[in-house]
CSV table of C-alpha atoms in Angstrom, one decimal:
chain,number,residue,atom,x,y,z
A,1,MET,CA,-25.1,23.5,-23.2
A,2,PRO,CA,-23.7,19.9,-22.1
A,3,LYS,CA,-26.4,17.8,-20.4
A,4,PRO,CA,-25.9,17.5,-16.6
A,5,SER,CA,-26.9,13.9,-16.7
A,6,HIS,CA,-23.8,13.0,-18.8
A,7,ARG,CA,-21.5,14.4,-16.1
A,8,GLU,CA,-23.0,12.4,-13.5
A,9,LYS,CA,-22.9,9.3,-15.4
A,10,LEU,CA,-19.4,9.7,-16.3
A,11,LEU,CA,-18.4,10.2,-12.6
A,12,GLU,CA,-20.5,7.3,-11.4
A,13,ALA,CA,-19.4,4.8,-14.2
A,14,GLY,CA,-15.9,6.3,-14.4
A,15,PHE,CA,-15.5,5.7,-10.5
A,16,GLU,CA,-15.7,2.0,-10.9
A,17,VAL,CA,-13.5,1.9,-14.0
A,18,VAL,CA,-10.7,3.8,-12.4
A,19,LEU,CA,-11.0,1.9,-9.0
A,20,GLU,CA,-10.6,-1.2,-11.1
A,21,ARG,CA,-8.0,-0.3,-13.7
A,22,GLY,CA,-6.1,2.4,-12.1
A,23,TYR,CA,-5.2,5.9,-12.9
A,24,CYS,CA,-3.1,5.0,-16.0
A,25,GLY,CA,-4.9,1.8,-16.8
A,26,ALA,CA,-8.2,3.5,-17.2
A,27,SER,CA,-8.6,5.3,-20.6
A,28,VAL,CA,-10.9,8.0,-21.2
A,29,ARG,CA,-12.5,5.8,-23.9
A,30,ASP,CA,-13.1,3.1,-21.2
A,31,ILE,CA,-14.9,5.7,-18.9
A,32,VAL,CA,-17.0,7.0,-21.8
A,33,HIS,CA,-18.0,3.4,-22.8
A,34,ALA,CA,-18.9,2.3,-19.2
A,35,ALA,CA,-21.0,5.3,-18.9
A,36,GLY,CA,-22.8,4.6,-22.1
A,37,ALA,CA,-22.1,8.5,-22.9
A,38,PRO,CA,-21.2,9.9,-26.3
A,39,GLN,CA,-17.5,10.1,-27.1
A,40,GLY,CA,-17.3,13.9,-26.9
A,41,SER,CA,-19.1,14.3,-23.6
A,42,PHE,CA,-15.9,13.8,-21.7
A,43,THR,CA,-14.2,16.8,-22.9
A,44,ASN,CA,-17.5,18.8,-22.6
A,45,HIS,CA,-17.5,18.2,-18.7
A,46,PHE,CA,-13.8,17.7,-17.7
A,47,ALA,CA,-10.5,19.5,-18.6
A,48,SER,CA,-8.6,16.3,-18.5
A,49,LYS,CA,-8.3,12.9,-17.1
A,50,GLU,CA,-6.5,14.4,-14.2
A,51,ALA,CA,-9.3,16.7,-13.4
A,52,PHE,CA,-11.8,13.9,-13.7
A,53,CYS,CA,-9.8,11.8,-11.2
A,54,LEU,CA,-9.4,14.5,-8.9
A,55,GLU,CA,-13.1,15.0,-8.7
A,56,LEU,CA,-13.5,11.1,-8.1
A,57,LEU,CA,-11.0,11.4,-5.2
A,58,ASP,CA,-12.9,14.2,-3.6
A,59,ARG,CA,-16.1,12.2,-4.1
A,60,TYR,CA,-14.4,9.1,-2.7
A,61,PHE,CA,-13.0,11.1,0.4
A,62,ALA,CA,-16.6,12.5,1.0
A,63,MET,CA,-17.7,9.0,1.4
A,64,VAL,CA,-14.8,8.2,3.7
A,65,GLU,CA,-15.7,11.3,5.8
A,66,GLU,CA,-19.3,10.3,6.1
A,67,ASN,CA,-18.0,6.8,7.5
A,68,ILE,CA,-15.7,8.7,9.8
A,69,ARG,CA,-18.6,10.7,11.4
A,70,LEU,CA,-20.4,7.6,12.0
A,71,THR,CA,-17.7,5.9,13.5
A,72,LEU,CA,-14.4,7.6,14.6
A,73,ARG,CA,-16.1,10.9,15.4
A,74,ASN,CA,-19.2,9.3,17.0
A,75,ASP,CA,-18.9,10.1,20.7
A,76,ALA,CA,-22.0,8.2,21.5
A,77,SER,CA,-20.2,4.9,21.4
A,78,LYS,CA,-17.2,3.4,22.9
A,79,PRO,CA,-13.8,4.4,21.3
A,80,LEU,CA,-12.3,1.3,20.2
A,81,ALA,CA,-15.7,-0.3,19.2
A,82,ARG,CA,-16.0,2.9,16.7
A,83,LEU,CA,-12.6,2.1,15.4
A,84,GLU,CA,-13.7,-1.6,14.9
A,85,GLU,CA,-16.9,-0.5,13.1
A,86,TRP,CA,-14.8,1.9,10.9
A,87,PHE,CA,-12.8,-1.1,9.7
A,88,ASP,CA,-15.7,-3.3,9.4
A,89,ILE,CA,-17.5,-0.6,7.0
A,90,GLN,CA,-14.4,-0.7,4.8
A,91,VAL,CA,-14.2,-4.4,4.6
A,92,ARG,CA,-17.8,-4.6,3.5
A,93,VAL,CA,-17.2,-2.2,0.9
A,94,LEU,CA,-14.2,-3.9,-0.3
A,95,LYS,CA,-16.1,-7.2,-0.2
A,96,LYS,CA,-18.5,-5.8,-2.8
A,97,ALA,CA,-16.0,-5.9,-5.3
A,98,GLY,CA,-14.5,-9.3,-4.4
A,99,MET,CA,-11.8,-7.7,-2.6
A,100,ARG,CA,-10.2,-7.0,-6.1
A,101,ASN,CA,-10.2,-3.3,-6.1
A,102,GLY,CA,-8.7,-2.0,-3.0
A,103,CYS,CA,-9.1,1.7,-1.7
A,104,LEU,CA,-8.8,4.7,-4.2
A,105,ILE,CA,-6.6,6.5,-1.8
A,106,GLY,CA,-4.1,3.6,-1.5
A,107,ASN,CA,-4.2,2.9,-5.3
A,108,PHE,CA,-3.7,6.5,-6.2
A,109,SER,CA,-0.8,6.7,-3.8
A,110,ALA,CA,1.0,3.8,-5.3
A,111,GLU,CA,0.2,5.1,-9.0
A,112,ALA,CA,-1.4,8.3,-9.7
A,113,GLY,CA,0.8,10.8,-7.3
A,114,GLU,CA,3.9,10.1,-9.7
A,115,HIS,CA,1.6,11.2,-12.6
A,116,SER,CA,0.0,14.1,-11.2
A,117,GLU,CA,1.2,16.6,-8.7
A,118,PRO,CA,-2.4,17.8,-7.9
A,119,ILE,CA,-3.4,14.4,-7.1
A,120,ARG,CA,-0.2,13.9,-4.8
A,121,LYS,CA,-1.1,16.8,-2.9
A,122,ARG,CA,-4.6,16.0,-2.4
A,123,LEU,CA,-3.6,12.8,-1.2
A,124,ARG,CA,-1.3,14.3,1.3
A,125,GLU,CA,-4.3,16.4,2.7
A,126,ILE,CA,-6.6,13.4,2.7
A,127,TYR,CA,-3.9,11.6,4.8
A,128,HIS,CA,-3.8,14.5,7.1
A,129,GLU,CA,-7.5,14.6,7.7
A,130,ILE,CA,-8.1,10.8,8.1
A,131,HIS,CA,-5.0,10.7,10.6
A,132,GLY,CA,-6.8,13.5,12.6
A,133,SER,CA,-9.8,11.5,12.9
A,134,VAL,CA,-8.0,8.3,13.8
A,135,ALA,CA,-6.0,10.1,16.5
A,136,TYR,CA,-9.3,11.7,17.8
A,137,CYS,CA,-10.8,8.2,18.4
A,138,LEU,CA,-7.7,6.8,20.1
A,139,GLU,CA,-7.3,9.9,22.2
A,140,ALA,CA,-11.0,9.1,23.3
A,141,ALA,CA,-10.0,5.7,24.1
A,142,VAL,CA,-7.3,6.8,26.3
A,143,LYS,CA,-9.8,9.2,28.3
A,144,ALA,CA,-12.1,6.0,28.5
A,145,ARG,CA,-9.2,4.1,29.9
A,146,GLU,CA,-9.5,1.6,26.9
A,147,LEU,CA,-5.8,2.6,26.1
A,148,HIS,CA,-3.1,3.5,28.7
A,149,ALA,CA,-2.4,7.2,29.4
A,150,SER,CA,1.0,6.9,28.0
A,151,ALA,CA,0.0,5.8,24.6
A,152,ASP,CA,1.1,8.3,21.7
A,153,CYS,CA,-2.1,8.6,19.9
A,154,ASP,CA,-0.5,10.6,17.2
A,155,GLU,CA,2.0,8.0,16.3
A,156,LEU,CA,-0.4,5.3,16.8
A,157,ALA,CA,-2.7,6.7,14.3
A,158,HIS,CA,-0.2,6.9,11.6
A,159,PHE,CA,0.9,3.5,12.4
A,160,LEU,CA,-2.6,1.9,12.3
A,161,TYR,CA,-3.5,3.9,9.0
A,162,ALA,CA,-0.4,2.6,7.1
A,163,ALA,CA,-1.0,-1.1,8.4
A,164,LEU,CA,-4.5,-0.8,7.2
A,165,HIS,CA,-3.4,0.2,3.9
A,166,GLY,CA,-0.7,-2.4,3.7
A,167,ALA,CA,-3.3,-5.2,4.6
A,168,ILE,CA,-5.8,-3.8,1.7
A,169,LEU,CA,-2.9,-4.3,-0.7
A,170,GLN,CA,-2.4,-7.9,0.6
A,171,SER,CA,-6.4,-8.5,0.3
A,172,LYS,CA,-6.1,-7.2,-3.3
A,173,VAL,CA,-3.4,-9.6,-4.3
A,174,GLU,CA,-5.1,-12.7,-2.5
A,175,HIS,CA,-8.6,-11.7,-3.4
A,176,SER,CA,-9.5,-12.2,0.0
A,177,PRO,CA,-10.6,-10.8,3.2
A,178,ALA,CA,-8.2,-12.8,5.3
A,179,PRO,CA,-5.4,-10.1,5.5
A,180,LEU,CA,-7.7,-7.6,6.7
A,181,LYS,CA,-9.1,-9.9,9.3
A,182,ARG,CA,-5.5,-10.8,10.5
A,183,PHE,CA,-4.6,-7.0,10.5
A,184,LYS,CA,-7.7,-6.4,13.0
A,185,LYS,CA,-6.8,-9.3,15.2
A,186,THR,CA,-3.2,-8.3,15.7
A,187,LEU,CA,-4.1,-4.6,15.9
A,188,PHE,CA,-6.5,-5.1,18.8
A,189,ALA,CA,-4.5,-7.9,20.5
A,190,VAL,CA,-1.1,-6.4,20.3
A,191,VAL,CA,-1.1,-2.8,19.4
A,192,LEU,CA,-4.0,-1.2,21.2
A,193,ARG,CA,-3.7,-2.7,24.8
A,194,PRO,CA,-4.3,-0.9,28.1
A,195,GLU,CA,-0.6,-1.6,29.2
A,196,PRO,CA,1.9,1.1,28.9
A,197,PRO,CA,4.3,0.7,26.0
A,198,ARG,CA,8.1,0.0,26.4
A,199,LEU,CA,9.9,3.2,25.6
B,1,MET,CA,19.9,-13.6,-33.6
B,2,PRO,CA,19.0,-10.8,-31.2
B,3,LYS,CA,21.9,-9.2,-29.3
B,4,PRO,CA,21.9,-10.2,-25.7
B,5,SER,CA,23.2,-6.7,-24.6
B,6,HIS,CA,19.9,-5.2,-25.8
B,7,ARG,CA,17.9,-7.6,-23.6
B,8,GLU,CA,20.1,-6.5,-20.6
B,9,LYS,CA,19.8,-2.8,-21.3
B,10,LEU,CA,15.9,-3.1,-21.7
B,11,LEU,CA,15.7,-4.8,-18.3
B,12,GLU,CA,18.0,-2.4,-16.6
B,13,ALA,CA,16.5,1.0,-18.1
B,14,GLY,CA,12.9,-0.6,-17.9
B,15,PHE,CA,13.3,-1.5,-14.4
B,16,GLU,CA,13.7,2.3,-13.6
B,17,VAL,CA,10.8,3.2,-15.9
B,18,VAL,CA,8.2,0.6,-14.5
B,19,LEU,CA,9.1,1.5,-11.0
B,20,GLU,CA,8.5,5.1,-11.6
B,21,ARG,CA,5.6,5.1,-14.0
B,22,GLY,CA,3.7,1.9,-12.8
B,23,TYR,CA,2.8,-1.1,-15.1
B,24,CYS,CA,0.3,0.8,-17.1
B,25,GLY,CA,1.9,4.1,-16.9
B,26,ALA,CA,5.2,2.8,-18.5
B,27,SER,CA,4.7,2.1,-22.2
B,28,VAL,CA,7.1,-0.1,-24.4
B,29,ARG,CA,7.9,2.8,-26.4
B,30,ASP,CA,9.1,4.5,-22.8
B,31,ILE,CA,11.2,1.5,-21.9
B,32,VAL,CA,13.0,1.2,-25.5
B,33,HIS,CA,13.5,4.9,-25.4
B,34,ALA,CA,15.0,4.8,-21.6
B,35,ALA,CA,17.3,1.7,-22.9
B,36,GLY,CA,18.5,3.6,-26.0
B,37,ALA,CA,17.6,0.4,-27.9
B,38,PRO,CA,16.0,0.1,-31.4
B,39,GLN,CA,12.3,0.1,-31.7
B,40,GLY,CA,12.0,-3.5,-32.7
B,41,SER,CA,14.2,-4.9,-29.9
B,42,PHE,CA,11.6,-5.2,-27.3
B,43,THR,CA,9.5,-7.7,-29.3
B,44,ASN,CA,12.7,-9.7,-30.2
B,45,HIS,CA,13.4,-10.4,-26.4
B,46,PHE,CA,9.9,-10.4,-24.6
B,47,ALA,CA,6.6,-11.8,-25.7
B,48,SER,CA,4.7,-8.8,-24.1
B,49,LYS,CA,4.9,-6.2,-21.5
B,50,GLU,CA,3.3,-8.6,-19.1
B,51,ALA,CA,6.3,-11.1,-19.7
B,52,PHE,CA,8.7,-8.2,-19.4
B,53,CYS,CA,7.3,-7.1,-16.0
B,54,LEU,CA,7.2,-10.7,-14.7
B,55,GLU,CA,10.9,-10.9,-15.3
B,56,LEU,CA,11.4,-7.3,-13.6
B,57,LEU,CA,9.4,-8.6,-10.7
B,58,ASP,CA,11.7,-11.7,-10.5
B,59,ARG,CA,14.8,-9.6,-10.7
B,60,TYR,CA,13.5,-7.2,-8.0
B,61,PHE,CA,12.6,-10.3,-5.8
B,62,ALA,CA,16.0,-11.7,-6.1
B,63,MET,CA,17.6,-8.4,-4.7
B,64,VAL,CA,15.0,-8.5,-2.0
B,65,GLU,CA,16.1,-12.1,-1.1
B,66,GLU,CA,19.7,-11.2,-1.0
B,67,ASN,CA,18.7,-8.3,1.4
B,68,ILE,CA,17.0,-10.9,3.6
B,69,ARG,CA,19.8,-13.3,3.5
B,70,LEU,CA,22.1,-10.5,4.8
B,71,THR,CA,19.7,-9.4,7.7
B,72,LEU,CA,16.5,-11.6,8.4
B,73,ARG,CA,18.1,-14.8,7.9
B,74,ASN,CA,21.7,-14.1,9.1
B,75,ASP,CA,21.8,-15.8,12.5
B,76,ALA,CA,25.2,-14.3,13.4
B,77,SER,CA,23.4,-11.0,14.6
B,78,LYS,CA,20.7,-10.4,17.3
B,79,PRO,CA,17.2,-10.9,15.9
B,80,LEU,CA,15.8,-7.6,16.5
B,81,ALA,CA,18.8,-5.8,15.1
B,82,ARG,CA,18.5,-7.8,11.9
B,83,LEU,CA,14.9,-6.7,11.4
B,84,GLU,CA,16.0,-3.1,12.1
B,85,GLU,CA,18.8,-3.5,9.7
B,86,TRP,CA,16.4,-5.0,6.9
B,87,PHE,CA,14.2,-1.9,7.2
B,88,ASP,CA,17.1,0.5,6.9
B,89,ILE,CA,18.5,-1.1,3.8
B,90,GLN,CA,15.0,-0.7,2.3
B,91,VAL,CA,14.8,2.9,3.3
B,92,ARG,CA,18.3,3.5,1.8
B,93,VAL,CA,17.1,2.3,-1.4
B,94,LEU,CA,14.0,4.1,-1.3
B,95,LYS,CA,15.9,7.3,-0.6
B,96,LYS,CA,18.1,7.1,-3.7
B,97,ALA,CA,15.0,7.8,-5.7
B,98,GLY,CA,13.9,10.8,-3.5
B,99,MET,CA,11.2,8.5,-2.0
B,100,ARG,CA,9.3,8.9,-5.2
B,101,ASN,CA,9.1,5.4,-6.4
B,102,GLY,CA,8.1,3.1,-3.5
B,103,CYS,CA,8.5,-0.7,-3.7
B,104,LEU,CA,7.9,-2.9,-6.8
B,105,ILE,CA,6.1,-5.5,-4.9
B,106,GLY,CA,3.7,-2.7,-3.4
B,107,ASN,CA,3.2,-0.8,-6.7
B,108,PHE,CA,2.2,-4.0,-8.6
B,109,SER,CA,0.0,-5.1,-5.8
B,110,ALA,CA,-1.9,-1.9,-6.1
B,111,GLU,CA,-2.0,-1.9,-10.0
B,112,ALA,CA,-0.7,-4.6,-12.0
B,113,GLY,CA,-2.5,-7.7,-10.2
B,114,GLU,CA,-5.6,-6.4,-11.8
B,115,HIS,CA,-4.3,-6.3,-15.3
B,116,SER,CA,-2.3,-9.6,-15.1
B,117,GLU,CA,-3.2,-12.9,-13.5
B,118,PRO,CA,0.3,-14.2,-13.7
B,119,ILE,CA,1.7,-11.1,-12.1
B,120,ARG,CA,-0.8,-11.4,-9.2
B,121,LYS,CA,0.0,-15.1,-8.6
B,122,ARG,CA,3.8,-14.2,-8.6
B,123,LEU,CA,2.9,-11.3,-5.9
B,124,ARG,CA,1.0,-13.9,-3.8
B,125,GLU,CA,4.2,-16.4,-3.8
B,126,ILE,CA,6.6,-13.4,-3.1
B,127,TYR,CA,4.3,-12.3,-0.1
B,128,HIS,CA,4.4,-15.9,1.2
B,129,GLU,CA,8.3,-16.1,0.9
B,130,ILE,CA,8.9,-12.9,2.5
B,131,HIS,CA,6.6,-13.5,5.3
B,132,GLY,CA,8.3,-16.7,6.1
B,133,SER,CA,11.5,-14.7,6.5
B,134,VAL,CA,10.1,-12.1,8.7
B,135,ALA,CA,8.4,-14.8,10.9
B,136,TYR,CA,11.7,-16.8,11.0
B,137,CYS,CA,13.5,-13.6,12.3
B,138,LEU,CA,10.7,-12.7,14.9
B,139,GLU,CA,11.1,-16.6,16.1
B,140,ALA,CA,14.7,-16.2,16.6
B,141,ALA,CA,13.6,-13.1,18.6
B,142,VAL,CA,11.6,-15.1,21.0
B,143,LYS,CA,14.2,-17.6,21.3
B,144,ALA,CA,16.6,-14.6,22.2
B,145,ARG,CA,14.0,-13.5,24.8
B,146,GLU,CA,13.8,-10.0,22.8
B,147,LEU,CA,10.3,-11.0,22.3
B,148,HIS,CA,7.9,-12.7,24.9
B,149,ALA,CA,7.5,-16.4,24.4
B,150,SER,CA,3.4,-15.8,23.9
B,151,ALA,CA,4.2,-13.8,20.7
B,152,ASP,CA,2.3,-15.2,17.7
B,153,CYS,CA,5.2,-14.7,15.2
B,154,ASP,CA,3.3,-15.7,12.1
B,155,GLU,CA,0.5,-13.2,12.7
B,156,LEU,CA,3.1,-10.4,13.7
B,157,ALA,CA,5.0,-11.0,10.4
B,158,HIS,CA,1.9,-10.4,8.5
B,159,PHE,CA,1.1,-7.5,10.4
B,160,LEU,CA,4.6,-5.9,10.3
B,161,TYR,CA,5.0,-6.5,6.6
B,162,ALA,CA,1.6,-4.9,5.8
B,163,ALA,CA,2.4,-1.9,8.0
B,164,LEU,CA,5.7,-1.5,6.2
B,165,HIS,CA,4.0,-1.3,2.8
B,166,GLY,CA,1.5,1.1,4.1
B,167,ALA,CA,4.4,3.3,5.4
B,168,ILE,CA,6.1,3.1,2.0
B,169,LEU,CA,2.9,4.3,0.3
B,170,GLN,CA,2.7,7.3,2.7
B,171,SER,CA,6.4,8.0,2.0
B,172,LYS,CA,5.7,8.2,-1.9
B,173,VAL,CA,2.8,10.6,-1.3
B,174,GLU,CA,4.9,12.7,1.0
B,175,HIS,CA,8.3,12.5,-0.9
B,176,SER,CA,9.7,12.0,2.5
B,177,PRO,CA,11.3,9.4,4.7
B,178,ALA,CA,9.3,10.5,7.7
B,179,PRO,CA,6.5,7.9,7.4
B,180,LEU,CA,9.1,5.1,7.5
B,181,LYS,CA,10.9,6.6,10.6
B,182,ARG,CA,7.5,6.8,12.3
B,183,PHE,CA,6.7,3.2,11.3
B,184,LYS,CA,10.0,2.0,12.7
B,185,LYS,CA,9.7,3.9,16.0
B,186,THR,CA,6.1,2.7,16.6
B,187,LEU,CA,7.0,-0.9,15.7
B,188,PHE,CA,9.8,-1.2,18.0
B,189,ALA,CA,8.1,0.5,20.9
B,190,VAL,CA,4.7,-0.7,20.9
B,191,VAL,CA,4.3,-4.0,18.9
B,192,LEU,CA,7.6,-5.7,19.5
B,193,ARG,CA,7.9,-5.7,23.0
B,194,PRO,CA,9.1,-8.3,25.5
B,195,GLU,CA,5.8,-8.5,27.6
B,196,PRO,CA,3.1,-10.8,26.9
B,197,PRO,CA,0.2,-9.5,24.6
B,198,ARG,CA,-3.4,-9.1,26.0
B,199,LEU,CA,-5.5,-12.0,24.3
């Protein structure tokens, strides 16, 4: 019987390794070494690196969902303040790694989806889920008159989440939170305004 | 003396391989195989995979610069139409690969920068150059009264280029140009408007 503790150690240490080095860049040897686990333990617990990374992605998304529950879906606070808090949580997480690692969802979108069809499909589902929560918060902002009634929350949610990923990419390249600060400033000053859009 | 034709074949075939599989996912063996070149030819021409990928990045950026010259920097056309044409060229290039590969700059930002400091530094310079051309086009739009005089072209250029990269990532995951169409629609309808921003 494989020890359950090795499984957990591999997932915890492997998360850092895969976030930092990427799907292809992180080898099973790197993961086992970072976990301080015996060489054979990986194959005792995981069918493949793909299966391992799918589990990492699910764990990452569970964390994302928890942050969404506390912010975007938290009806007790004002909608645009919730959106801002959602960004701020992400910046705090990224800062812990010196803005070097980026977001597992964005990293896997750029790289892993081309190597693994199950990961690409899971990413598509994750985008759909997150989009729904961003749109939910923007619709609440319309109801609270923080956004104009004519705002297309569905389209804005796609746009905003894309821009966030792009800003995270830039932050990785610059090793600096500046691109994310700029993103937030322009988003709230220009995109999310109470006036009606030109259409 | 190494044959110059092998060098060119390696760069041409290697470009497709690296764009599709990523910096870590593309091995020297893959590149040599795709080029139909002899095994030893790679090391005859390139000091390392890093040096090879830096050269790919420079060739890719030369193509980007040429597209920028034809659109963003082309003073003969109306500024926002130039911006739109710049996006359309990129969508046409991405469509050729079935929207699967994304942009080398975005892919390397997500992955290669963590493995190679020279690549990360080159990406930072490339972002700076492209940002300058986007801002140039937006400033022309202000002069042409297509954008309000109070528009912060510098900030808008950062935001817009980040959002474009995010939309390309989403297109890769969906294998569809839909995220890029949505990005363009929201950008022109909401972000780039002639009215003054709320500040």
